PDB file of C-alpha atoms in Angstrom:
ATOM      1  CA  MET Z  80      17.417  86.182  24.499  1.00 37.00           C
ATOM      2  CA  GLN Z  81      18.770  89.740  24.595  1.00 42.00           C
ATOM      3  CA  LYS Z  82      21.801  90.353  22.432  1.00 53.00           C
ATOM      4  CA  ASN Z  83      24.489  92.992  22.780  1.00 64.00           C
ATOM      5  CA  THR Z  84      25.146  95.151  19.751  1.00 73.00           C
ATOM      6  CA  ILE Z  85      28.565  96.302  18.723  1.00 78.00           C
ATOM      7  CA  GLN Z  86      29.758  99.212  16.608  1.00 83.00           C
ATOM      8  CA  LEU Z  87      33.215  99.232  15.063  1.00 88.00           C
ATOM      9  CA  GLN Z  88      34.952 101.743  12.835  1.00 90.00           C
ATOM     10  CA  GLY Z  89      38.336 101.711  11.182  1.00 90.00           C
ATOM     11  CA  ILE Z  90      40.443 102.349   8.104  1.00 93.00           C
ATOM     12  CA  ILE Z  91      41.928  99.471   6.130  1.00 93.00           C
ATOM     13  CA  SER Z  92      45.713  99.789   5.962  1.00 89.00           C
ATOM     14  CA  THR Z  93      47.355 100.457   2.610  1.00 89.00           C
ATOM     15  CA  ASP Z  94      49.557  97.445   3.448  1.00 86.00           C
ATOM     16  CA  GLN Z  95      46.466  95.282   2.855  1.00 87.00           C
ATOM     17  CA  ALA Z  96      46.065  96.381  -0.781  1.00 91.00           C
ATOM     18  CA  GLY Z  97      45.118  93.381  -2.899  1.00 93.00           C
ATOM     19  CA  CYS Z  98      43.952  91.263   0.048  1.00 92.00           C
ATOM     20  CA  ARG Z  99      40.512  89.741   0.415  1.00 92.00           C
ATOM     21  CA  LEU Z 100      38.148  91.917   2.416  1.00 94.00           C
ATOM     22  CA  ASP Z 101      37.660  89.310   5.165  1.00 91.00           C
ATOM     23  CA  GLN Z 102      41.442  89.001   5.527  1.00 89.00           C
ATOM     24  CA  ALA Z 103      41.835  92.780   5.769  1.00 91.00           C
ATOM     25  CA  LEU Z 104      39.079  92.990   8.388  1.00 92.00           C
ATOM     26  CA  ALA Z 105      40.749  90.250  10.439  1.00 87.00           C
ATOM     27  CA  GLN Z 106      43.869  92.431  10.511  1.00 85.00           C
ATOM     28  CA  LEU Z 107      41.880  95.558  11.337  1.00 89.00           C
ATOM     29  CA  PHE Z 108      39.811  93.923  14.095  1.00 85.00           C
ATOM     30  CA  PRO Z 109      41.995  91.066  15.429  1.00 77.00           C
ATOM     31  CA  GLU Z 110      39.792  90.607  18.503  1.00 70.00           C
ATOM     32  CA  TYR Z 111      37.138  89.005  16.271  1.00 78.00           C
ATOM     33  CA  SER Z 112      37.558  85.768  14.377  1.00 72.00           C
ATOM     34  CA  ARG Z 113      37.616  85.833  10.587  1.00 77.00           C
ATOM     35  CA  GLU Z 114      34.537  83.590  10.534  1.00 75.00           C
ATOM     36  CA  ARG Z 115      32.582  86.032  12.685  1.00 80.00           C
ATOM     37  CA  LEU Z 116      33.611  88.924  10.418  1.00 87.00           C
ATOM     38  CA  LYS Z 117      32.541  86.923   7.348  1.00 85.00           C
ATOM     39  CA  THR Z 118      29.163  86.313   8.994  1.00 82.00           C
ATOM     40  CA  TRP Z 119      28.706  90.055   9.516  1.00 88.00           C
ATOM     41  CA  LEU Z 120      29.735  90.750   5.916  1.00 90.00           C
ATOM     42  CA  LEU Z 121      27.269  88.208   4.529  1.00 85.00           C
ATOM     43  CA  ALA Z 122      24.520  89.577   6.770  1.00 83.00           C
ATOM     44  CA  GLY Z 123      25.068  93.089   5.400  1.00 87.00           C
ATOM     45  CA  GLN Z 124      26.149  94.392   8.805  1.00 89.00           C
ATOM     46  CA  CYS Z 125      29.469  95.727   7.522  1.00 92.00           C
ATOM     47  CA  GLN Z 126      29.835  98.678   5.163  1.00 93.00           C
ATOM     48  CA  VAL Z 127      33.005  99.563   3.267  1.00 94.00           C
ATOM     49  CA  ASN Z 128      33.004 103.153   1.998  1.00 93.00           C
ATOM     50  CA  GLY Z 129      29.235 102.982   2.521  1.00 91.00           C
ATOM     51  CA  ALA Z 130      28.794  99.861   0.382  1.00 91.00           C
ATOM     52  CA  ILE Z 131      28.098  96.235   1.275  1.00 91.00           C
ATOM     53  CA  LEU Z 132      30.786  93.967  -0.204  1.00 93.00           C
ATOM     54  CA  ARG Z 133      31.502  90.242  -0.287  1.00 90.00           C
ATOM     55  CA  PRO Z 134      34.186  88.570   1.862  1.00 90.00           C
ATOM     56  CA  LYS Z 135      36.170  87.665  -1.263  1.00 91.00           C
ATOM     57  CA  ASP Z 136      36.212  91.182  -2.719  1.00 93.00           C
ATOM     58  CA  ARG Z 137      39.676  92.727  -2.913  1.00 94.00           C
ATOM     59  CA  VAL Z 138      40.590  95.927  -1.088  1.00 94.00           C
ATOM     60  CA  GLU Z 139      42.772  98.781  -2.277  1.00 93.00           C
ATOM     61  CA  GLY Z 140      43.739 100.103   1.168  1.00 92.00           C
ATOM     62  CA  GLY Z 141      42.433 103.271   2.765  1.00 93.00           C
ATOM     63  CA  GLU Z 142      38.775 102.202   2.752  1.00 94.00           C
ATOM     64  CA  SER Z 143      36.565 103.284   5.660  1.00 94.00           C
ATOM     65  CA  VAL Z 144      34.863 100.407   7.478  1.00 94.00           C
ATOM     66  CA  GLU Z 145      31.792 100.576   9.711  1.00 93.00           C
ATOM     67  CA  ILE Z 146      30.295  97.542  11.419  1.00 92.00           C
ATOM     68  CA  ASN Z 147      26.957  97.497  13.244  1.00 89.00           C
ATOM     69  CA  ALA Z 148      26.246  93.975  14.389  1.00 84.00           C
ATOM     70  CA  ALA Z 149      24.598  91.873  17.064  1.00 73.00           C
ATOM     71  CA  LEU Z 150      26.765  89.687  19.249  1.00 67.00           C
ATOM     72  CA  GLN Z 151      25.170  86.295  19.738  1.00 59.00           C
ATOM     73  CA  GLU Z 152      26.058  83.829  22.402  1.00 52.00           C
ATOM     74  CA  GLU Z 153      28.566  81.156  21.500  1.00 50.00           C
ATOM     75  CA  VAL Z 154      25.971  78.426  21.913  1.00 48.00           C
ATOM     76  CA  GLU Z 155      28.481  75.620  21.457  1.00 63.00           C
ATOM     77  CA  TRP Z 156      30.493  76.831  24.443  1.00 79.00           C
ATOM     78  CA  LEU Z 157      29.032  75.287  27.586  1.00 87.00           C
ATOM     79  CA  ALA Z 158      29.639  76.304  31.181  1.00 90.00           C
ATOM     80  CA  GLU Z 159      31.422  73.683  33.287  1.00 92.00           C
ATOM     81  CA  LYS Z 160      32.296  73.680  36.956  1.00 94.00           C
ATOM     82  CA  LEU Z 161      36.062  73.224  36.660  1.00 93.00           C
ATOM     83  CA  PRO Z 162      39.092  74.235  38.744  1.00 94.00           C
ATOM     84  CA  LEU Z 163      39.936  77.887  38.096  1.00 96.00           C
ATOM     85  CA  GLU Z 164      42.611  79.906  39.887  1.00 97.00           C
ATOM     86  CA  VAL Z 165      41.333  83.475  39.979  1.00 98.00           C
ATOM     87  CA  VAL Z 166      44.104  85.878  40.974  1.00 97.00           C
ATOM     88  CA  TYR Z 167      41.951  89.016  40.771  1.00 98.00           C
ATOM     89  CA  ALA Z 168      38.400  89.884  39.731  1.00 98.00           C
ATOM     90  CA  ASP Z 169      36.200  92.979  39.602  1.00 97.00           C
ATOM     91  CA  GLU Z 170      33.236  94.057  37.466  1.00 97.00           C
ATOM     92  CA  ASP Z 171      35.437  94.607  34.382  1.00 97.00           C
ATOM     93  CA  ILE Z 172      38.286  92.086  34.361  1.00 98.00           C
ATOM     94  CA  ILE Z 173      39.315  88.675  35.635  1.00 98.00           C
ATOM     95  CA  ILE Z 174      42.960  87.661  36.020  1.00 98.00           C
ATOM     96  CA  ILE Z 175      43.550  83.910  35.785  1.00 98.00           C
ATOM     97  CA  ASN Z 176      46.621  81.853  36.644  1.00 98.00           C
ATOM     98  CA  LYS Z 177      46.284  79.091  34.045  1.00 97.00           C
ATOM     99  CA  ALA Z 178      47.480  75.608  34.864  1.00 96.00           C
ATOM    100  CA  ALA Z 179      49.374  73.338  32.478  1.00 95.00           C
ATOM    101  CA  ASN Z 180      47.455  70.961  30.203  1.00 93.00           C
ATOM    102  CA  VAL Z 181      44.494  73.348  29.917  1.00 93.00           C
ATOM    103  CA  VAL Z 182      43.238  74.400  26.481  1.00 90.00           C
ATOM    104  CA  VAL Z 183      42.008  78.011  26.369  1.00 89.00           C
ATOM    105  CA  HIS Z 184      39.202  77.859  23.775  1.00 80.00           C
ATOM    106  CA  PRO Z 185      36.867  74.998  22.831  1.00 77.00           C
ATOM    107  CA  ALA Z 186      37.577  73.570  19.389  1.00 70.00           C
ATOM    108  CA  ALA Z 187      37.197  70.338  17.492  1.00 61.00           C
ATOM    109  CA  GLY Z 188      38.438  67.629  19.815  1.00 63.00           C
ATOM    110  CA  ASN Z 189      38.329  69.966  22.831  1.00 65.00           C
ATOM    111  CA  ARG Z 190      34.677  70.965  23.269  1.00 74.00           C
ATOM    112  CA  ALA Z 191      34.790  70.560  27.039  1.00 83.00           C
ATOM    113  CA  GLY Z 192      37.269  70.956  29.857  1.00 88.00           C
ATOM    114  CA  THR Z 193      38.720  74.223  28.530  1.00 91.00           C
ATOM    115  CA  LEU Z 194      39.429  77.501  30.272  1.00 94.00           C
ATOM    116  CA  VAL Z 195      36.444  79.064  28.504  1.00 93.00           C
ATOM    117  CA  ASN Z 196      34.111  76.360  29.838  1.00 94.00           C
ATOM    118  CA  ALA Z 197      35.344  77.105  33.362  1.00 95.00           C
ATOM    119  CA  LEU Z 198      35.041  80.872  32.877  1.00 96.00           C
ATOM    120  CA  LEU Z 199      31.443  80.617  31.646  1.00 95.00           C
ATOM    121  CA  SER Z 200      30.575  78.827  34.884  1.00 95.00           C
ATOM    122  CA  TYR Z 201      32.404  81.417  36.984  1.00 97.00           C
ATOM    123  CA  ALA Z 202      31.044  84.448  35.063  1.00 96.00           C
ATOM    124  CA  PRO Z 203      28.049  83.563  32.805  1.00 94.00           C
ATOM    125  CA  GLU Z 204      27.941  87.092  31.335  1.00 93.00           C
ATOM    126  CA  LEU Z 205      31.065  86.203  29.330  1.00 93.00           C
ATOM    127  CA  SER Z 206      28.785  84.467  26.827  1.00 89.00           C
ATOM    128  CA  GLN Z 207      27.950  87.950  25.522  1.00 85.00           C
ATOM    129  CA  VAL Z 208      31.578  89.053  25.090  1.00 86.00           C
ATOM    130  CA  PRO Z 209      33.660  88.122  21.991  1.00 81.00           C
ATOM    131  CA  ARG Z 210      35.659  84.923  22.544  1.00 84.00           C
ATOM    132  CA  ALA Z 211      34.317  84.812  26.119  1.00 90.00           C
ATOM    133  CA  GLY Z 212      36.391  87.861  26.991  1.00 92.00           C
ATOM    134  CA  ILE Z 213      39.793  86.359  26.257  1.00 91.00           C
ATOM    135  CA  VAL Z 214      41.958  88.853  24.371  1.00 89.00           C
ATOM    136  CA  HIS Z 215      45.288  87.007  24.415  1.00 89.00           C
ATOM    137  CA  ARG Z 216      46.030  83.307  24.616  1.00 88.00           C
ATOM    138  CA  LEU Z 217      48.390  80.901  26.274  1.00 94.00           C
ATOM    139  CA  ASP Z 218      49.230  77.550  24.726  1.00 93.00           C
ATOM    140  CA  LYS Z 219      47.786  74.414  26.292  1.00 93.00           C
ATOM    141  CA  ASP Z 220      51.010  73.580  28.148  1.00 95.00           C
ATOM    142  CA  THR Z 221      52.048  77.141  28.994  1.00 97.00           C
ATOM    143  CA  THR Z 222      51.187  78.237  32.528  1.00 98.00           C
ATOM    144  CA  GLY Z 223      50.591  81.648  34.014  1.00 98.00           C
ATOM    145  CA  LEU Z 224      48.631  84.886  33.856  1.00 98.00           C
ATOM    146  CA  LEU Z 225      45.820  85.690  31.455  1.00 97.00           C
ATOM    147  CA  VAL Z 226      43.396  88.649  31.484  1.00 97.00           C
ATOM    148  CA  VAL Z 227      39.697  88.244  30.653  1.00 97.00           C
ATOM    149  CA  ALA Z 228      37.306  91.108  29.813  1.00 96.00           C
ATOM    150  CA  ARG Z 229      33.904  90.871  31.499  1.00 95.00           C
ATOM    151  CA  ASN Z 230      32.107  93.374  29.219  1.00 91.00           C
ATOM    152  CA  LEU Z 231      32.407  94.955  25.777  1.00 84.00           C
ATOM    153  CA  SER Z 232      33.900  98.207  27.056  1.00 87.00           C
ATOM    154  CA  ALA Z 233      36.665  96.381  28.918  1.00 92.00           C
ATOM    155  CA  HIS Z 234      37.205  94.138  25.901  1.00 89.00           C
ATOM    156  CA  THR Z 235      37.715  97.115  23.594  1.00 84.00           C
ATOM    157  CA  SER Z 236      40.154  98.746  26.024  1.00 90.00           C
ATOM    158  CA  LEU Z 237      42.257  95.610  26.476  1.00 92.00           C
ATOM    159  CA  VAL Z 238      42.432  94.947  22.738  1.00 85.00           C
ATOM    160  CA  GLU Z 239      43.538  98.547  22.165  1.00 86.00           C
ATOM    161  CA  GLN Z 240      46.263  98.121  24.794  1.00 91.00           C
ATOM    162  CA  LEU Z 241      47.501  94.987  23.061  1.00 88.00           C
ATOM    163  CA  GLN Z 242      47.524  96.721  19.693  1.00 82.00           C
ATOM    164  CA  ALA Z 243      49.337  99.752  21.139  1.00 85.00           C
ATOM    165  CA  ARG Z 244      51.807  97.390  22.867  1.00 88.00           C
ATOM    166  CA  THR Z 245      51.182  99.039  26.233  1.00 93.00           C
ATOM    167  CA  MET Z 246      50.162  95.811  27.963  1.00 95.00           C
ATOM    168  CA  SER Z 247      53.298  94.227  29.434  1.00 95.00           C
ATOM    169  CA  ARG Z 248      53.636  90.421  29.501  1.00 95.00           C
ATOM    170  CA  GLU Z 249      56.714  88.877  31.067  1.00 97.00           C
ATOM    171  CA  TYR Z 250      57.550  85.177  30.966  1.00 98.00           C
ATOM    172  CA  GLU Z 251      60.132  82.821  32.386  1.00 98.00           C
ATOM    173  CA  THR Z 252      61.473  79.908  30.401  1.00 98.00           C
ATOM    174  CA  VAL Z 253      64.276  77.358  30.367  1.00 97.00           C
ATOM    175  CA  VAL Z 254      66.013  76.768  27.042  1.00 96.00           C
ATOM    176  CA  HIS Z 255      68.628  74.422  25.645  1.00 95.00           C
ATOM    177  CA  GLY Z 256      72.132  75.819  25.315  1.00 94.00           C
ATOM    178  CA  ILE Z 257      73.847  78.740  26.993  1.00 96.00           C
ATOM    179  CA  PHE Z 258      73.069  82.410  26.350  1.00 96.00           C
ATOM    180  CA  LEU Z 259      75.924  84.706  27.334  1.00 93.00           C
ATOM    181  CA  ALA Z 260      73.768  87.831  27.487  1.00 95.00           C
ATOM    182  CA  GLY Z 261      70.295  89.165  26.847  1.00 96.00           C
ATOM    183  CA  ASP Z 262      69.181  90.463  23.470  1.00 97.00           C
ATOM    184  CA  THR Z 263      66.173  91.143  21.253  1.00 98.00           C
ATOM    185  CA  ILE Z 264      64.836  88.863  18.521  1.00 98.00           C
ATOM    186  CA  ASP Z 265      63.095  90.872  15.787  1.00 97.00           C
ATOM    187  CA  GLN Z 266      61.955  88.353  13.172  1.00 97.00           C
ATOM    188  CA  PRO Z 267      58.549  88.099  11.424  1.00 95.00           C
ATOM    189  CA  ILE Z 268      56.371  85.079  12.188  1.00 94.00           C
ATOM    190  CA  GLY Z 269      53.782  83.381   9.975  1.00 90.00           C
ATOM    191  CA  ARG Z 270      52.493  79.942   9.089  1.00 87.00           C
ATOM    192  CA  HIS Z 271      55.157  77.334   8.453  1.00 91.00           C
ATOM    193  CA  PRO Z 272      55.475  76.924   4.671  1.00 88.00           C
ATOM    194  CA  HIS Z 273      55.271  73.116   4.829  1.00 88.00           C
ATOM    195  CA  ASP Z 274      53.410  72.355   8.070  1.00 88.00           C
ATOM    196  CA  ARG Z 275      50.275  74.475   8.494  1.00 78.00           C
ATOM    197  CA  LYS Z 276      49.886  73.428  12.127  1.00 83.00           C
ATOM    198  CA  LYS Z 277      53.162  75.156  13.005  1.00 91.00           C
ATOM    199  CA  MET Z 278      54.424  78.722  12.937  1.00 93.00           C
ATOM    200  CA  ALA Z 279      57.852  79.802  11.694  1.00 95.00           C
ATOM    201  CA  VAL Z 280      60.059  82.789  10.994  1.00 96.00           C
ATOM    202  CA  VAL Z 281      59.103  83.681   7.424  1.00 93.00           C
ATOM    203  CA  ALA Z 282      59.891  86.726   5.294  1.00 92.00           C
ATOM    204  CA  ASP Z 283      56.223  87.639   4.727  1.00 87.00           C
ATOM    205  CA  GLY Z 284      55.149  87.016   8.327  1.00 89.00           C
ATOM    206  CA  LYS Z 285      53.776  89.536  10.813  1.00 88.00           C
ATOM    207  CA  PRO Z 286      56.250  91.630  12.826  1.00 91.00           C
ATOM    208  CA  ALA Z 287      57.331  89.811  15.999  1.00 94.00           C
ATOM    209  CA  ILE Z 288      59.644  91.194  18.679  1.00 96.00           C
ATOM    210  CA  THR Z 289      60.861  89.264  21.727  1.00 97.00           C
ATOM    211  CA  HIS Z 290      63.183  90.669  24.409  1.00 97.00           C
ATOM    212  CA  TYR Z 291      65.056  88.351  26.762  1.00 98.00           C
ATOM    213  CA  ARG Z 292      67.608  88.506  29.551  1.00 98.00           C
ATOM    214  CA  VAL Z 293      69.554  85.830  31.388  1.00 97.00           C
ATOM    215  CA  LEU Z 294      68.443  84.868  34.912  1.00 97.00           C
ATOM    216  CA  GLN Z 295      70.626  81.774  35.452  1.00 96.00           C
ATOM    217  CA  ARG Z 296      73.084  79.686  33.430  1.00 96.00           C
ATOM    218  CA  PHE Z 297      73.575  75.959  33.856  1.00 95.00           C
ATOM    219  CA  ALA Z 298      75.900  73.409  32.243  1.00 93.00           C
ATOM    220  CA  LYS Z 299      73.768  73.012  29.115  1.00 93.00           C
ATOM    221  CA  HIS Z 300      70.730  75.226  29.708  1.00 95.00           C
ATOM    222  CA  THR Z 301      69.737  78.834  30.405  1.00 97.00           C
ATOM    223  CA  HIS Z 302      66.937  80.243  32.539  1.00 98.00           C
ATOM    224  CA  LEU Z 303      65.525  83.366  30.845  1.00 98.00           C
ATOM    225  CA  GLN Z 304      63.144  86.204  31.532  1.00 98.00           C
ATOM    226  CA  VAL Z 305      61.298  87.048  28.320  1.00 98.00           C
ATOM    227  CA  GLN Z 306      59.145  90.066  27.479  1.00 96.00           C
ATOM    228  CA  LEU Z 307      56.820  90.180  24.502  1.00 94.00           C
ATOM    229  CA  GLU Z 308      56.512  93.371  22.494  1.00 92.00           C
ATOM    230  CA  THR Z 309      54.146  91.686  20.038  1.00 90.00           C
ATOM    231  CA  GLY Z 310      51.857  88.702  20.525  1.00 86.00           C
ATOM    232  CA  ARG Z 311      52.135  86.258  17.643  1.00 90.00           C
ATOM    233  CA  THR Z 312      51.042  82.644  17.929  1.00 89.00           C
ATOM    234  CA  HIS Z 313      53.789  80.545  19.586  1.00 95.00           C
ATOM    235  CA  GLN Z 314      56.061  83.622  19.430  1.00 96.00           C
ATOM    236  CA  ILE Z 315      58.520  82.776  22.212  1.00 97.00           C
ATOM    237  CA  ARG Z 316      58.710  79.113  21.193  1.00 97.00           C
ATOM    238  CA  VAL Z 317      59.323  79.970  17.531  1.00 97.00           C
ATOM    239  CA  HIS Z 318      61.886  82.689  18.249  1.00 98.00           C
ATOM    240  CA  MET Z 319      63.866  80.541  20.673  1.00 97.00           C
ATOM    241  CA  ALA Z 320      63.955  77.678  18.177  1.00 96.00           C
ATOM    242  CA  TYR Z 321      65.016  80.126  15.452  1.00 97.00           C
ATOM    243  CA  VAL Z 322      68.105  81.191  17.419  1.00 97.00           C
ATOM    244  CA  LYS Z 323      68.942  77.515  18.090  1.00 95.00           C
ATOM    245  CA  HIS Z 324      67.917  77.597  21.760  1.00 96.00           C
ATOM    246  CA  PRO Z 325      64.568  75.758  21.803  1.00 96.00           C
ATOM    247  CA  ILE Z 326      62.541  75.646  24.995  1.00 96.00           C
ATOM    248  CA  VAL Z 327      63.028  72.579  27.166  1.00 95.00           C
ATOM    249  CA  GLY Z 328      60.159  70.135  26.677  1.00 94.00           C
ATOM    250  CA  ASP Z 329      58.861  71.758  23.466  1.00 94.00           C
ATOM    251  CA  LYS Z 330      57.903  68.774  21.326  1.00 91.00           C
ATOM    252  CA  THR Z 331      56.743  70.939  18.414  1.00 93.00           C
ATOM    253  CA  TYR Z 332      59.682  73.307  17.981  1.00 94.00           C
ATOM    254  CA  GLY Z 333      62.341  71.622  20.075  1.00 88.00           C
ATOM    255  CA  ARG Z 334      65.011  69.059  19.440  1.00 71.00           C
ATOM    256  CA  ARG Z 335      64.306  65.392  18.886  1.00 62.00           C
ATOM    257  CA  ILE Z 336      66.407  64.463  21.918  1.00 59.00           C
ATOM    258  CA  GLN Z 337      64.676  66.328  24.712  1.00 61.00           C
ATOM    259  CA  HIS Z 338      64.986  66.749  28.431  1.00 67.00           C
ATOM    260  CA  ASN Z 339      62.345  64.590  30.136  1.00 82.00           C
ATOM    261  CA  PHE Z 340      60.290  67.650  31.114  1.00 91.00           C
ATOM    262  CA  PRO Z 341      56.699  66.816  30.054  1.00 91.00           C
ATOM    263  CA  ARG Z 342      55.747  70.216  28.541  1.00 94.00           C
ATOM    264  CA  GLN Z 343      57.380  73.362  27.211  1.00 95.00           C
ATOM    265  CA  ALA Z 344      59.015  75.059  30.200  1.00 97.00           C
ATOM    266  CA  LEU Z 345      57.254  78.385  29.704  1.00 98.00           C
ATOM    267  CA  HIS Z 346      55.381  80.423  32.329  1.00 98.00           C
ATOM    268  CA  ALA Z 347      53.631  83.808  32.049  1.00 98.00           C
ATOM    269  CA  ARG Z 348      55.068  85.303  35.222  1.00 98.00           C
ATOM    270  CA  ARG Z 349      53.955  88.939  35.236  1.00 98.00           C
ATOM    271  CA  LEU Z 350      51.113  90.910  33.637  1.00 98.00           C
ATOM    272  CA  THR Z 351      50.799  94.708  33.691  1.00 98.00           C
ATOM    273  CA  LEU Z 352      47.940  96.701  32.159  1.00 98.00           C
ATOM    274  CA  GLU Z 353      45.836  99.831  32.473  1.00 97.00           C
ATOM    275  CA  HIS Z 354      42.520  99.131  34.145  1.00 98.00           C
ATOM    276  CA  PRO Z 355      39.778  99.597  31.499  1.00 95.00           C
ATOM    277  CA  ARG Z 356      37.534 101.662  33.776  1.00 95.00           C
ATOM    278  CA  THR Z 357      39.842 103.574  36.141  1.00 96.00           C
ATOM    279  CA  GLY Z 358      42.943 103.957  33.966  1.00 96.00           C
ATOM    280  CA  GLU Z 359      45.066 102.809  36.900  1.00 97.00           C
ATOM    281  CA  GLU Z 360      48.166 100.775  36.073  1.00 98.00           C
ATOM    282  CA  MET Z 361      47.809  97.367  37.680  1.00 98.00           C
ATOM    283  CA  SER Z 362      50.237  94.462  37.846  1.00 98.00           C
ATOM    284  CA  TRP Z 363      50.079  90.835  38.954  1.00 98.00           C
ATOM    285  CA  GLU Z 364      52.671  88.092  39.407  1.00 98.00           C
ATOM    286  CA  ALA Z 365      52.289  84.323  39.447  1.00 98.00           C
ATOM    287  CA  PRO Z 366      55.249  82.402  40.939  1.00 96.00           C
ATOM    288  CA  LEU Z 367      56.820  79.619  38.937  1.00 97.00           C
ATOM    289  CA  PRO Z 368      54.773  76.404  39.096  1.00 97.00           C
ATOM    290  CA  ALA Z 369      56.159  73.450  41.022  1.00 97.00           C
ATOM    291  CA  ASP Z 370      57.288  71.521  37.951  1.00 96.00           C
ATOM    292  CA  MET Z 371      59.476  74.381  36.696  1.00 97.00           C
ATOM    293  CA  CYS Z 372      60.926  74.912  40.193  1.00 97.00           C
ATOM    294  CA  GLU Z 373      61.820  71.225  40.253  1.00 96.00           C
ATOM    295  CA  LEU Z 374      63.383  71.505  36.792  1.00 96.00           C
ATOM    296  CA  LEU Z 375      65.597  74.406  37.909  1.00 97.00           C
ATOM    297  CA  ALA Z 376      66.593  72.543  41.058  1.00 96.00           C
ATOM    298  CA  GLU Z 377      67.572  69.520  38.961  1.00 94.00           C
ATOM    299  CA  LEU Z 378      69.652  71.645  36.582  1.00 94.00           C
ATOM    300  CA  LYS Z 379      71.569  73.095  39.533  1.00 90.00           C
ATOM    301  CA  LYS Z 380      72.772  69.667  40.599  1.00 81.00           C
ATOM    302  CA  PRO Z 381      76.358  68.842  39.605  1.00 71.00           C
ATOM    303  CA  ILE Z 382      76.714  66.383  36.742  1.00 61.00           C
ATOM    304  CA  ALA Z 383      77.789  62.996  38.113  1.00 48.00           C
TER     305      ALA Z 383
END
C-alpha cells in the first residue's frame, strides 16, 4: 500500500519551556494527535535541533523541529455507507452539515456509525489524510457545518487558517436566562480540575475567546449568535456556563433542572474560509435544524 509522506517544520515556543517534548509538539502541530507524534518520535522521524529525542525529554523553548514521516492509513477506521449531508464538495474540500447524535471520530465505544466512517465511504482517499481530513470538531449533539480536507495540501492550509484565526465559525444557541446585550468572553479553558471528562475555565488553560450577540429574548431564555475566535473543546458550552447562562439541553455543563430539549441547543450556522487552492473566500450557511426551530417557536408562546 502506498503511503503519503509528510514534512513539518517549526520552532517550539518559549512558553513551552519545561514541558515534555511530546506535549510541546502537540501544541506546535495541533492537527496531529499526541499519540501519532509520539510514534514519529520513537521511530526517529522527528529531529529537534538535529537530534533524536525521547517523548519524555524536556524542552527549553526555541528548539527547531523537523519531522519527516510516513502517513499510514487509520486501519481501525472503516468505511460505512451512512447518511451524509454534503453541502459542497470539490477536489480539495468537503463541507458537511452534521446532524445531531452523530459522533465525529471513531473511539472506544464508537467504532462505527461516526462521521468519519461515512466520510471514508464517500471519499476513500481521506484514509491518507490526518484524522480523515477533519481539522475542527463538533460535539456529538451539536449540529451544523464542518469542513473536511481531501488532501495534505488542503489540510495544511485549513489548519493554518484555524491557527491564524482567519476561518470564521458562527453558531446559534439558546441559553438559560436573559442577556441584555452582546459581549465577549475571554477566559482560558482547560481540563476540569476534578472531572477529567469535562472542560472548565481554569487559570492555566489555553486562551479562549467567544463573541456573542442577542438575536431574541424570551421570558427566561435568550437566543444568541456566537462567533468563535479560538476553538477550544466545548468552548461555547463552557463559556456560557461560566457566565451563568448555560445552553438549553446541555446535560454536562447545564443546570440540573433543564428544559426538556433532548440535546444542547447549539448549531454551527455559518462557515467562512479561504479556499486552499484558489485563495477565494467562500462561505456556507446551514439553516437551523427543525428541533431548534420548534424550541424557538415554543419559547415564543405566552406563559399560561
